[in-house]
Amino acid sequence: MTQGGTGPAAEEDKGGLRTALAGLTTRGRSFLAAGVAAAICAYVLGQSDLLRVGLLLAVLPLVCATVLYRTRYRVAGSRRLSPGRVPAGSEARVHLRMDNVSRLPTGLLMLQDRVPYVLGPRPRFVLDRVEAGGRREVSYRVRSDLRGRYPLGPLQLRLTDPFGMCELTRSFSTYDTLTVIPRVEALPPVRLTGEAKGYGDGRQRSLALAGEDDIIPRGYRYGDDLRRVHWRLTARYGELMVRREEQPQRSRCTVLLDTRGVAFQGAGPDSAFEWAVSGTASTLVHMLERGFSVRLLTDTGSSVPGEGADGFAGASQESADAAGMMMDTLAVIDHSDGTGLSRAYDVLRGGNEGLLIAFLGDLDEEQAGVLGRMRQRSGGAVAFLLDSGSWGREPTDAPGPSDRGEDRLRMLRDAGWTAVTVPRGAQLADLWREADRQRTHVASTGSTAGGGDS
C-alpha cells in the first residue's frame, strides 16, 4: 500500500487568491462577467436596482472561490494494486482509499487517477461529504494487451463549491507501477532429451567424500534427525553438528531468448517476437514448477537471475522470487541491436549446463553454426524456430516455414538439436508435445539416448 501523503488543504498555495480565481468554472466566469456588465449598465443608466443585481452576480463567484481556497481539508490517499504483476490480457484492480484526517468534514470531492492510455480510460469518482475521521474506498479495473511497466498516478483531487462556481485541483506526489508480464501457457509434463529429473520428482544426489573424517558438517537445525549428529565434530566446535553425507542437486535448465531485431519482423501483440517472449515465459514457469534450477539467457549474454557465478537461481532463492525476477525482465524486454548469438555462446561454459531450450528468430548459416556449438555445451537442446517471413504474411496465406527456414531446421537437427518450426498462430503446448515425439522418434532409431522429465 502506498501512502499518498497529505492532500489539498494541507499545502500552502503560493499563488494565493490568483490560484483560486484561476479555478473558476464556466458558470463562475459567466456569473462574474454578467455581474460586471450589469454594474456598468447600471452606472451608465443610473439604475440602482440593476447595480445591486450586478454586484450580487459578481460577488457570488468571488465569495465561493475565497471560501473554497481558505477551506483547510486534510486528506490522505493510498493506492493498492491487486495484483501488482498481471499477465497481458488479464485485468488488475486498483483500490483507492481517501481518509479525512482533519477535524472538519469535507465538501464534494472529485477523485481522478492518472493511467496510461493503454490501460483504459482515466478513472473518475465523485465522493460525497466525508465526515471528520471518515474514510471512502473506491476501485477500478485496468487491462493491457501489451506487456510492460506502467505508472499509475499521481492521484488528483478536485474540490468544488456547492454552487459549482469554482474548482481547485491538487495532486499527490506518489505513484505505483503495474507490471504486465507476458502471457503464460500451461505446458504438458513430457520427457525431453538430455536432462535428468528435477528436484521434486526423483532427486539426483551427490555423496560427500568417503570416510567419517571427510564428511561435510553443518550446524544443527530444528527438525534434524538426532541420529545424524556427529559427536566428534560437536565436541570440536562446541555446538551440535550434523552430517551432510548427501546433498540434493537441482537439475539445470537454460532458456535462451533470441531478441535480435534483425531476426524478427512485425510488431504488436500477435507478432512473432511477442510469441517468442510468451513462450519463454511459459517455459520458465513450467521448468521451475518441475523443480529445475532455471535461468533466462538472451543473445546479448545477459543472464537472469544471475545469482552466483553460474547465473542460475541458487538454492537459497525461492522459485517464486526467481520467477518474479525473470517475468519482470520479460515484461520490458525489447529487440537488441546485435546480429549474432556469440555472446550467449560464451556464457555457456561446458557440458554441465543441463537442458537448453531456445526460442529463435530467423537464422543465417553462421548463427546456425553457433547454435550447433551450443549444443555441445549442454546436456540436451530443444529449439523452437520462428520464421518471421511466414509470421509476417496474412493469416489467410498458406502456413508453413520458408525454404530458408527448412534449411536452418535441418542444420539444427544435424547438430543434435530437437528442433521444431513454429507456424503462425501455433500453440506452445502442441509444439511441446511435438518436440517430445521428435525426440522419441530419434531415440528409437538409435540416434539419441537418454531422457528426463521437464
CSV table of C-alpha atoms in Angstrom, one decimal:
chain,number,residue,atom,x,y,z
A,1,MET,CA,0.0,0.0,0.0
A,2,THR,CA,1.4,3.4,-1.0
A,3,GLN,CA,0.6,6.4,1.2
A,4,GLY,CA,-0.3,9.4,-0.9
A,5,GLY,CA,0.5,11.9,1.7
A,6,THR,CA,-1.5,14.9,2.8
A,7,GLY,CA,-4.0,16.4,0.4
A,8,PRO,CA,-5.2,19.7,-0.9
A,9,ALA,CA,-5.7,22.0,2.0
A,10,ALA,CA,-2.6,20.9,3.9
A,11,GLU,CA,-0.4,22.7,1.4
A,12,GLU,CA,0.3,26.4,1.3
A,13,ASP,CA,-0.8,27.7,-2.0
A,14,LYS,CA,1.9,30.0,-3.3
A,15,GLY,CA,-0.4,31.6,-5.9
A,16,GLY,CA,-2.9,32.9,-3.3
A,17,LEU,CA,-6.2,34.2,-4.4
A,18,ARG,CA,-4.9,34.2,-8.0
A,19,THR,CA,-4.9,30.4,-8.0
A,20,ALA,CA,-8.5,30.4,-6.6
A,21,LEU,CA,-9.7,32.8,-9.3
A,22,ALA,CA,-8.0,30.6,-12.0
A,23,GLY,CA,-10.2,27.8,-10.8
A,24,LEU,CA,-13.4,29.5,-11.7
A,25,THR,CA,-15.6,27.3,-13.7
A,26,THR,CA,-17.6,28.3,-16.8
A,27,ARG,CA,-20.5,29.0,-14.6
A,28,GLY,CA,-18.5,31.1,-12.2
A,29,ARG,CA,-16.9,33.1,-15.1
A,30,SER,CA,-20.3,33.7,-16.6
A,31,PHE,CA,-21.7,35.0,-13.3
A,32,LEU,CA,-18.7,37.3,-12.9
A,33,ALA,CA,-19.0,38.6,-16.5
A,34,ALA,CA,-22.7,39.1,-16.2
A,35,GLY,CA,-22.3,41.0,-12.9
A,36,VAL,CA,-19.7,43.3,-14.2
A,37,ALA,CA,-21.8,44.0,-17.3
A,38,ALA,CA,-24.8,44.7,-15.2
A,39,ALA,CA,-22.9,47.0,-12.9
A,40,ILE,CA,-21.6,49.0,-15.9
A,41,CYS,CA,-25.0,49.3,-17.4
A,42,ALA,CA,-26.5,50.4,-14.1
A,43,TYR,CA,-23.8,53.1,-13.8
A,44,VAL,CA,-24.5,54.4,-17.3
A,45,LEU,CA,-28.3,54.2,-17.0
A,46,GLY,CA,-28.4,55.3,-13.4
A,47,GLN,CA,-30.4,52.3,-12.3
A,48,SER,CA,-29.5,51.5,-8.6
A,49,ASP,CA,-31.6,48.3,-8.6
A,50,LEU,CA,-29.7,46.9,-11.6
A,51,LEU,CA,-26.5,47.8,-9.8
A,52,ARG,CA,-27.4,45.7,-6.8
A,53,VAL,CA,-28.2,42.8,-9.1
A,54,GLY,CA,-24.9,43.2,-10.9
A,55,LEU,CA,-22.9,43.3,-7.6
A,56,LEU,CA,-24.7,40.1,-6.4
A,57,LEU,CA,-23.8,38.3,-9.6
A,58,ALA,CA,-20.2,39.4,-9.5
A,59,VAL,CA,-19.6,38.8,-5.8
A,60,LEU,CA,-21.1,35.3,-5.6
A,61,PRO,CA,-18.3,33.5,-7.6
A,62,LEU,CA,-15.6,35.5,-5.8
A,63,VAL,CA,-17.0,34.5,-2.4
A,64,CYS,CA,-17.2,30.9,-3.5
A,65,ALA,CA,-13.6,31.0,-4.7
A,66,THR,CA,-12.4,32.6,-1.5
A,67,VAL,CA,-14.2,30.2,0.8
A,68,LEU,CA,-13.1,27.2,-1.2
A,69,TYR,CA,-9.5,28.4,-1.1
A,70,ARG,CA,-9.4,29.0,2.6
A,71,THR,CA,-11.1,25.7,3.5
A,72,ARG,CA,-8.3,23.6,5.1
A,73,TYR,CA,-9.1,20.0,4.5
A,74,ARG,CA,-6.5,17.4,5.3
A,75,VAL,CA,-7.0,14.3,3.2
A,76,ALA,CA,-4.7,11.3,3.0
A,77,GLY,CA,-4.8,9.0,0.0
A,78,SER,CA,-3.5,5.5,-0.7
A,79,ARG,CA,-3.5,3.1,-3.6
A,80,ARG,CA,-3.3,-0.7,-3.7
A,81,LEU,CA,-2.8,-2.9,-6.7
A,82,SER,CA,-4.4,-6.4,-6.8
A,83,PRO,CA,-2.3,-8.0,-8.2
A,84,GLY,CA,0.8,-5.9,-8.9
A,85,ARG,CA,2.0,-8.2,-11.6
A,86,VAL,CA,-0.6,-9.4,-14.1
A,87,PRO,CA,-0.3,-11.3,-17.5
A,88,ALA,CA,-1.1,-9.5,-20.7
A,89,GLY,CA,-4.8,-9.6,-21.5
A,90,SER,CA,-5.8,-10.0,-17.8
A,91,GLU,CA,-7.3,-7.5,-15.5
A,92,ALA,CA,-5.9,-5.9,-12.4
A,93,ARG,CA,-7.9,-4.0,-9.8
A,94,VAL,CA,-6.7,-0.7,-8.3
A,95,HIS,CA,-8.1,0.1,-4.9
A,96,LEU,CA,-8.1,3.8,-3.8
A,97,ARG,CA,-8.7,4.9,-0.3
A,98,MET,CA,-9.3,8.5,1.0
A,99,ASP,CA,-9.1,9.4,4.7
A,100,ASN,CA,-10.2,12.7,6.1
A,101,VAL,CA,-7.6,13.3,8.8
A,102,SER,CA,-8.9,16.8,9.7
A,103,ARG,CA,-11.5,17.8,12.3
A,104,LEU,CA,-13.8,19.3,9.6
A,105,PRO,CA,-16.0,17.4,7.2
A,106,THR,CA,-15.1,17.8,3.5
A,107,GLY,CA,-17.4,19.0,0.8
A,108,LEU,CA,-17.9,17.4,-2.6
A,109,LEU,CA,-14.6,15.7,-3.8
A,110,MET,CA,-13.9,14.6,-7.3
A,111,LEU,CA,-11.2,11.9,-7.4
A,112,GLN,CA,-9.2,11.2,-10.5
A,113,ASP,CA,-6.2,8.8,-11.1
A,114,ARG,CA,-3.8,9.1,-14.0
A,115,VAL,CA,-3.3,6.0,-16.0
A,116,PRO,CA,-1.6,5.4,-19.4
A,117,TYR,CA,-4.0,5.2,-22.3
A,118,VAL,CA,-3.1,1.6,-23.0
A,119,LEU,CA,-4.6,0.6,-19.6
A,120,GLY,CA,-8.0,2.1,-20.4
A,121,PRO,CA,-9.9,5.4,-19.8
A,122,ARG,CA,-8.9,7.7,-17.0
A,123,PRO,CA,-11.0,6.8,-13.9
A,124,ARG,CA,-13.0,9.5,-12.2
A,125,PHE,CA,-15.1,9.3,-9.0
A,126,VAL,CA,-17.3,11.7,-7.1
A,127,LEU,CA,-17.1,11.4,-3.3
A,128,ASP,CA,-19.9,13.0,-1.3
A,129,ARG,CA,-19.3,14.7,2.0
A,130,VAL,CA,-16.6,12.8,4.1
A,131,GLU,CA,-17.1,13.3,7.8
A,132,ALA,CA,-14.2,14.1,10.2
A,133,GLY,CA,-12.0,11.0,10.5
A,134,GLY,CA,-14.1,9.3,7.9
A,135,ARG,CA,-12.9,7.0,5.0
A,136,ARG,CA,-14.1,6.3,1.5
A,137,GLU,CA,-12.9,3.5,-0.7
A,138,VAL,CA,-13.4,3.1,-4.5
A,139,SER,CA,-11.8,0.8,-7.1
A,140,TYR,CA,-11.4,0.5,-10.8
A,141,ARG,CA,-10.0,-2.1,-13.3
A,142,VAL,CA,-7.1,-1.8,-15.7
A,143,ARG,CA,-6.2,-4.1,-18.6
A,144,SER,CA,-3.5,-4.2,-21.2
A,145,ASP,CA,-2.7,-6.5,-24.1
A,146,LEU,CA,0.8,-5.1,-24.3
A,147,ARG,CA,3.4,-6.2,-21.7
A,148,GLY,CA,5.4,-3.5,-19.9
A,149,ARG,CA,5.7,-1.4,-16.8
A,150,TYR,CA,3.0,1.2,-16.5
A,151,PRO,CA,2.9,4.0,-13.9
A,152,LEU,CA,-0.3,4.7,-12.1
A,153,GLY,CA,-0.8,8.2,-10.6
A,154,PRO,CA,-0.3,10.6,-9.2
A,155,LEU,CA,-3.8,10.8,-7.7
A,156,GLN,CA,-5.7,14.1,-8.1
A,157,LEU,CA,-8.4,15.6,-6.0
A,158,ARG,CA,-10.7,18.3,-7.3
A,159,LEU,CA,-12.6,20.5,-4.8
A,160,THR,CA,-15.8,22.2,-5.8
A,161,ASP,CA,-18.2,24.6,-4.0
A,162,PRO,CA,-21.9,23.8,-3.6
A,163,PHE,CA,-22.9,26.2,-6.4
A,164,GLY,CA,-20.3,24.9,-8.9
A,165,MET,CA,-18.6,28.3,-9.3
A,166,CYS,CA,-15.0,27.2,-8.6
A,167,GLU,CA,-12.9,24.1,-8.8
A,168,LEU,CA,-9.4,23.6,-7.2
A,169,THR,CA,-7.2,20.7,-8.2
A,170,ARG,CA,-4.4,19.2,-6.1
A,171,SER,CA,-2.2,16.2,-6.8
A,172,PHE,CA,-0.5,13.7,-4.6
A,173,SER,CA,3.2,13.1,-5.2
A,174,THR,CA,3.4,9.3,-5.2
A,175,TYR,CA,2.6,6.7,-7.8
A,176,ASP,CA,2.6,2.9,-8.2
A,177,THR,CA,3.8,0.7,-11.1
A,178,LEU,CA,1.7,-2.1,-12.7
A,179,THR,CA,3.9,-4.8,-14.3
A,180,VAL,CA,2.2,-6.5,-17.3
A,181,ILE,CA,4.1,-9.7,-17.9
A,182,PRO,CA,3.8,-12.0,-21.0
A,183,ARG,CA,1.0,-14.5,-21.3
A,184,VAL,CA,1.9,-17.9,-19.7
A,185,GLU,CA,0.6,-21.1,-21.2
A,186,ALA,CA,0.3,-24.3,-19.2
A,187,LEU,CA,2.6,-27.0,-20.7
A,188,PRO,CA,2.2,-30.8,-20.5
A,189,PRO,CA,4.8,-32.8,-18.5
A,190,VAL,CA,6.6,-34.5,-21.3
A,191,ARG,CA,10.1,-36.0,-21.4
A,192,LEU,CA,12.7,-34.1,-23.3
A,193,THR,CA,16.2,-35.3,-24.1
A,194,GLY,CA,19.4,-34.8,-22.2
A,195,GLU,CA,18.3,-33.9,-18.7
A,196,ALA,CA,17.5,-35.8,-15.5
A,197,LYS,CA,14.6,-35.2,-13.3
A,198,GLY,CA,14.2,-32.0,-11.4
A,199,TYR,CA,14.5,-31.5,-7.7
A,200,GLY,CA,11.0,-32.7,-7.0
A,201,ASP,CA,10.2,-35.9,-8.7
A,202,GLY,CA,13.3,-38.1,-8.4
A,203,ARG,CA,16.3,-36.4,-7.0
A,204,GLN,CA,19.8,-36.7,-8.1
A,205,ARG,CA,22.2,-36.7,-5.1
A,206,SER,CA,25.9,-36.5,-4.8
A,207,LEU,CA,27.6,-38.3,-2.0
A,208,ALA,CA,30.0,-36.5,0.2
A,209,LEU,CA,33.6,-37.6,0.4
A,210,ALA,CA,34.0,-41.0,1.8
A,211,GLY,CA,35.2,-41.6,5.4
A,212,GLU,CA,33.9,-40.3,8.6
A,213,ASP,CA,36.5,-37.6,8.8
A,214,ASP,CA,35.8,-36.3,5.3
A,215,ILE,CA,32.0,-35.6,5.7
A,216,ILE,CA,30.8,-32.1,5.3
A,217,PRO,CA,29.3,-30.9,8.6
A,218,ARG,CA,26.9,-28.1,9.3
A,219,GLY,CA,25.2,-26.7,12.4
A,220,TYR,CA,22.2,-28.5,13.8
A,221,ARG,CA,18.8,-27.1,12.7
A,222,TYR,CA,15.5,-27.7,14.4
A,223,GLY,CA,13.9,-30.8,12.9
A,224,ASP,CA,17.2,-32.6,12.0
A,225,ASP,CA,17.4,-36.3,12.9
A,226,LEU,CA,19.4,-36.7,16.0
A,227,ARG,CA,21.0,-39.8,14.5
A,228,ARG,CA,22.9,-37.6,12.1
A,229,VAL,CA,24.6,-35.7,15.0
A,230,HIS,CA,28.4,-36.0,14.6
A,231,TRP,CA,29.6,-36.1,18.2
A,232,ARG,CA,33.3,-35.8,17.5
A,233,LEU,CA,32.8,-32.6,15.5
A,234,THR,CA,30.3,-31.4,18.1
A,235,ALA,CA,33.0,-31.6,20.8
A,236,ARG,CA,35.5,-29.9,18.5
A,237,TYR,CA,33.2,-26.9,17.6
A,238,GLY,CA,31.3,-26.6,20.9
A,239,GLU,CA,27.9,-26.8,19.2
A,240,LEU,CA,25.7,-29.5,17.8
A,241,MET,CA,27.0,-30.5,14.3
A,242,VAL,CA,25.2,-32.9,11.9
A,243,ARG,CA,26.4,-35.0,9.0
A,244,ARG,CA,25.6,-33.8,5.5
A,245,GLU,CA,26.5,-37.0,3.6
A,246,GLU,CA,24.3,-36.3,0.6
A,247,GLN,CA,23.2,-33.2,-1.0
A,248,PRO,CA,20.3,-32.8,-3.3
A,249,GLN,CA,21.1,-31.4,-6.7
A,250,ARG,CA,18.7,-29.4,-8.8
A,251,SER,CA,18.8,-30.1,-12.5
A,252,ARG,CA,19.6,-27.1,-14.6
A,253,CYS,CA,17.8,-25.6,-17.5
A,254,THR,CA,18.8,-22.5,-19.5
A,255,VAL,CA,16.1,-20.8,-21.6
A,256,LEU,CA,17.6,-18.8,-24.5
A,257,LEU,CA,15.5,-16.0,-26.0
A,258,ASP,CA,16.7,-14.5,-29.3
A,259,THR,CA,16.0,-10.8,-29.2
A,260,ARG,CA,17.9,-9.7,-32.3
A,261,GLY,CA,15.9,-7.0,-34.2
A,262,VAL,CA,17.1,-8.4,-37.5
A,263,ALA,CA,15.6,-11.9,-36.6
A,264,PHE,CA,12.0,-10.8,-36.3
A,265,GLN,CA,9.5,-8.9,-38.4
A,266,GLY,CA,6.3,-7.2,-37.4
A,267,ALA,CA,5.1,-5.7,-34.2
A,268,GLY,CA,2.2,-5.8,-31.9
A,269,PRO,CA,0.7,-8.5,-29.5
A,270,ASP,CA,0.4,-11.0,-32.4
A,271,SER,CA,3.9,-10.7,-33.7
A,272,ALA,CA,6.5,-13.4,-33.8
A,273,PHE,CA,8.7,-11.7,-31.2
A,274,GLU,CA,5.8,-11.5,-28.7
A,275,TRP,CA,5.1,-15.2,-29.3
A,276,ALA,CA,8.7,-16.0,-28.5
A,277,VAL,CA,8.6,-13.9,-25.3
A,278,SER,CA,5.4,-15.6,-24.2
A,279,GLY,CA,6.8,-19.0,-25.0
A,280,THR,CA,10.0,-18.2,-23.0
A,281,ALA,CA,7.8,-17.1,-20.0
A,282,SER,CA,5.7,-20.3,-20.2
A,283,THR,CA,8.9,-22.5,-20.3
A,284,LEU,CA,10.5,-20.7,-17.4
A,285,VAL,CA,7.4,-21.1,-15.2
A,286,HIS,CA,7.0,-24.7,-16.3
A,287,MET,CA,10.6,-25.7,-15.5
A,288,LEU,CA,10.5,-24.0,-12.2
A,289,GLU,CA,7.3,-25.9,-11.3
A,290,ARG,CA,9.1,-29.1,-12.2
A,291,GLY,CA,11.8,-28.4,-9.7
A,292,PHE,CA,14.6,-27.3,-12.1
A,293,SER,CA,17.1,-24.6,-11.4
A,294,VAL,CA,16.4,-22.2,-14.2
A,295,ARG,CA,18.0,-19.1,-15.8
A,296,LEU,CA,17.0,-16.8,-18.6
A,297,LEU,CA,19.6,-16.1,-21.2
A,298,THR,CA,19.4,-13.6,-24.1
A,299,ASP,CA,21.5,-13.2,-27.2
A,300,THR,CA,23.2,-10.2,-25.6
A,301,GLY,CA,24.8,-12.6,-23.0
A,302,SER,CA,22.7,-11.2,-20.1
A,303,SER,CA,21.6,-13.8,-17.6
A,304,VAL,CA,18.7,-13.6,-15.1
A,305,PRO,CA,18.5,-14.1,-12.2
A,306,GLY,CA,22.3,-14.1,-12.4
A,307,GLU,CA,22.8,-15.0,-8.7
A,308,GLY,CA,26.2,-16.6,-8.1
A,309,ALA,CA,28.9,-17.5,-10.5
A,310,ASP,CA,26.8,-19.7,-12.8
A,311,GLY,CA,23.9,-17.4,-13.2
A,312,PHE,CA,21.2,-19.8,-12.0
A,313,ALA,CA,18.7,-19.3,-9.2
A,314,GLY,CA,20.5,-20.6,-6.1
A,315,ALA,CA,19.1,-22.9,-3.6
A,316,SER,CA,18.7,-20.0,-1.2
A,317,GLN,CA,16.4,-18.3,-3.5
A,318,GLU,CA,12.7,-19.3,-3.7
A,319,SER,CA,11.4,-20.3,-7.0
A,320,ALA,CA,8.7,-17.7,-6.8
A,321,ASP,CA,11.3,-14.9,-6.4
A,322,ALA,CA,13.3,-16.3,-9.3
A,323,ALA,CA,10.2,-16.4,-11.5
A,324,GLY,CA,9.3,-12.9,-10.5
A,325,MET,CA,12.7,-11.5,-11.5
A,326,MET,CA,12.6,-13.3,-14.8
A,327,MET,CA,9.0,-12.2,-15.5
A,328,ASP,CA,9.9,-8.6,-14.7
A,329,THR,CA,12.7,-8.8,-17.2
A,330,LEU,CA,10.5,-10.3,-19.9
A,331,ALA,CA,7.9,-7.6,-19.2
A,332,VAL,CA,10.2,-4.9,-20.6
A,333,ILE,CA,12.5,-6.8,-22.9
A,334,ASP,CA,12.8,-5.5,-26.4
A,335,HIS,CA,14.8,-6.1,-29.6
A,336,SER,CA,18.6,-5.9,-29.3
A,337,ASP,CA,20.9,-4.3,-31.8
A,338,GLY,CA,23.1,-7.4,-32.0
A,339,THR,CA,23.3,-9.5,-35.1
A,340,GLY,CA,24.7,-12.7,-33.6
A,341,LEU,CA,24.5,-15.3,-30.8
A,342,SER,CA,28.1,-15.5,-29.9
A,343,ARG,CA,27.7,-13.7,-26.6
A,344,ALA,CA,25.1,-16.2,-25.5
A,345,TYR,CA,27.5,-19.0,-26.6
A,346,ASP,CA,30.3,-17.5,-24.4
A,347,VAL,CA,28.0,-17.7,-21.3
A,348,LEU,CA,27.6,-21.5,-21.8
A,349,ARG,CA,30.8,-22.8,-20.1
A,350,GLY,CA,30.8,-26.5,-20.8
A,351,GLY,CA,28.8,-29.7,-20.9
A,352,ASN,CA,27.3,-29.2,-17.4
A,353,GLU,CA,24.8,-26.6,-18.4
A,354,GLY,CA,21.9,-29.0,-18.3
A,355,LEU,CA,18.9,-28.7,-20.7
A,356,LEU,CA,19.0,-25.8,-23.2
A,357,ILE,CA,15.7,-24.6,-24.6
A,358,ALA,CA,15.9,-21.8,-27.3
A,359,PHE,CA,13.3,-19.6,-28.9
A,360,LEU,CA,14.9,-18.3,-32.1
A,361,GLY,CA,14.0,-16.0,-34.9
A,362,ASP,CA,15.5,-16.0,-38.4
A,363,LEU,CA,19.0,-17.6,-38.6
A,364,ASP,CA,21.7,-17.3,-41.2
A,365,GLU,CA,24.2,-20.1,-41.8
A,366,GLU,CA,26.7,-18.5,-39.4
A,367,GLN,CA,24.3,-18.3,-36.5
A,368,ALA,CA,23.1,-21.8,-37.1
A,369,GLY,CA,26.7,-22.9,-36.8
A,370,VAL,CA,27.0,-21.1,-33.4
A,371,LEU,CA,23.9,-22.9,-32.2
A,372,GLY,CA,25.5,-26.2,-33.3
A,373,ARG,CA,28.4,-25.4,-31.0
A,374,MET,CA,26.0,-24.5,-28.2
A,375,ARG,CA,24.6,-28.0,-28.4
A,376,GLN,CA,27.9,-29.4,-27.4
A,377,ARG,CA,27.9,-27.3,-24.2
A,378,SER,CA,24.5,-28.6,-23.0
A,379,GLY,CA,23.1,-31.9,-21.8
A,380,GLY,CA,20.2,-31.6,-24.2
A,381,ALA,CA,18.9,-28.9,-26.6
A,382,VAL,CA,15.4,-28.0,-27.8
A,383,ALA,CA,14.8,-25.2,-30.3
A,384,PHE,CA,11.6,-23.5,-31.4
A,385,LEU,CA,12.4,-21.8,-34.7
A,386,LEU,CA,10.1,-18.9,-35.8
A,387,ASP,CA,10.2,-18.0,-39.4
A,388,SER,CA,9.5,-14.3,-39.3
A,389,GLY,CA,8.8,-14.3,-43.0
A,390,SER,CA,5.8,-16.6,-42.6
A,391,TRP,CA,4.6,-14.7,-39.5
A,392,GLY,CA,4.7,-11.5,-41.5
A,393,ARG,CA,2.2,-12.9,-44.0
A,394,GLU,CA,-1.5,-12.5,-43.6
A,395,PRO,CA,-3.3,-15.4,-41.7
A,396,THR,CA,-5.1,-16.4,-44.9
A,397,ASP,CA,-1.8,-17.2,-46.6
A,398,ALA,CA,-0.6,-20.7,-46.7
A,399,PRO,CA,1.1,-21.7,-43.5
A,400,GLY,CA,4.4,-23.3,-43.1
A,401,PRO,CA,8.1,-22.4,-43.0
A,402,SER,CA,10.0,-20.9,-45.8
A,403,ASP,CA,12.7,-22.8,-47.7
A,404,ARG,CA,15.4,-21.0,-45.7
A,405,GLY,CA,13.6,-21.9,-42.5
A,406,GLU,CA,13.6,-25.6,-43.5
A,407,ASP,CA,17.4,-25.4,-44.3
A,408,ARG,CA,18.1,-23.9,-40.8
A,409,LEU,CA,15.9,-26.5,-39.2
A,410,ARG,CA,17.8,-29.3,-40.9
A,411,MET,CA,21.1,-27.8,-39.8
A,412,LEU,CA,20.0,-27.7,-36.2
A,413,ARG,CA,18.8,-31.3,-36.2
A,414,ASP,CA,22.0,-32.4,-37.8
A,415,ALA,CA,23.9,-30.7,-34.9
A,416,GLY,CA,21.9,-32.7,-32.3
A,417,TRP,CA,19.0,-30.2,-31.6
A,418,THR,CA,15.5,-31.3,-31.2
A,419,ALA,CA,14.2,-28.5,-33.5
A,420,VAL,CA,10.6,-27.6,-34.1
A,421,THR,CA,9.3,-25.0,-36.5
A,422,VAL,CA,6.7,-22.5,-35.2
A,423,PRO,CA,4.0,-21.6,-37.7
A,424,ARG,CA,1.8,-18.5,-37.3
A,425,GLY,CA,-0.8,-19.0,-34.5
A,426,ALA,CA,0.7,-22.1,-33.1
A,427,GLN,CA,0.1,-23.2,-29.5
A,428,LEU,CA,3.2,-23.9,-27.5
A,429,ALA,CA,1.6,-26.9,-25.7
A,430,ASP,CA,1.2,-28.6,-29.1
A,431,LEU,CA,4.8,-27.8,-30.1
A,432,TRP,CA,6.0,-29.1,-26.7
A,433,ARG,CA,4.4,-32.5,-27.5
A,434,GLU,CA,5.8,-32.4,-31.0
A,435,ALA,CA,9.3,-31.9,-29.6
A,436,ASP,CA,8.7,-34.9,-27.3
A,437,ARG,CA,7.5,-37.0,-30.3
A,438,GLN,CA,10.5,-36.0,-32.3
A,439,ARG,CA,12.9,-36.9,-29.5
A,440,THR,CA,11.2,-40.3,-29.1
A,441,HIS,CA,11.5,-41.0,-32.8
A,442,VAL,CA,15.2,-40.1,-32.9
A,443,ALA,CA,15.8,-42.2,-29.8
A,444,SER,CA,14.0,-45.2,-31.3
A,445,THR,CA,16.3,-45.0,-34.4
A,446,GLY,CA,19.4,-45.1,-32.1
A,447,SER,CA,20.5,-41.5,-32.9
A,448,THR,CA,19.8,-40.3,-29.4
A,449,ALA,CA,19.9,-41.9,-26.0
A,450,GLY,CA,18.7,-40.9,-22.5
A,451,GLY,CA,15.9,-38.7,-21.4
A,452,GLY,CA,14.3,-37.0,-18.5
A,453,ASP,CA,11.3,-35.0,-17.3
A,454,SER,CA,10.7,-31.4,-18.0
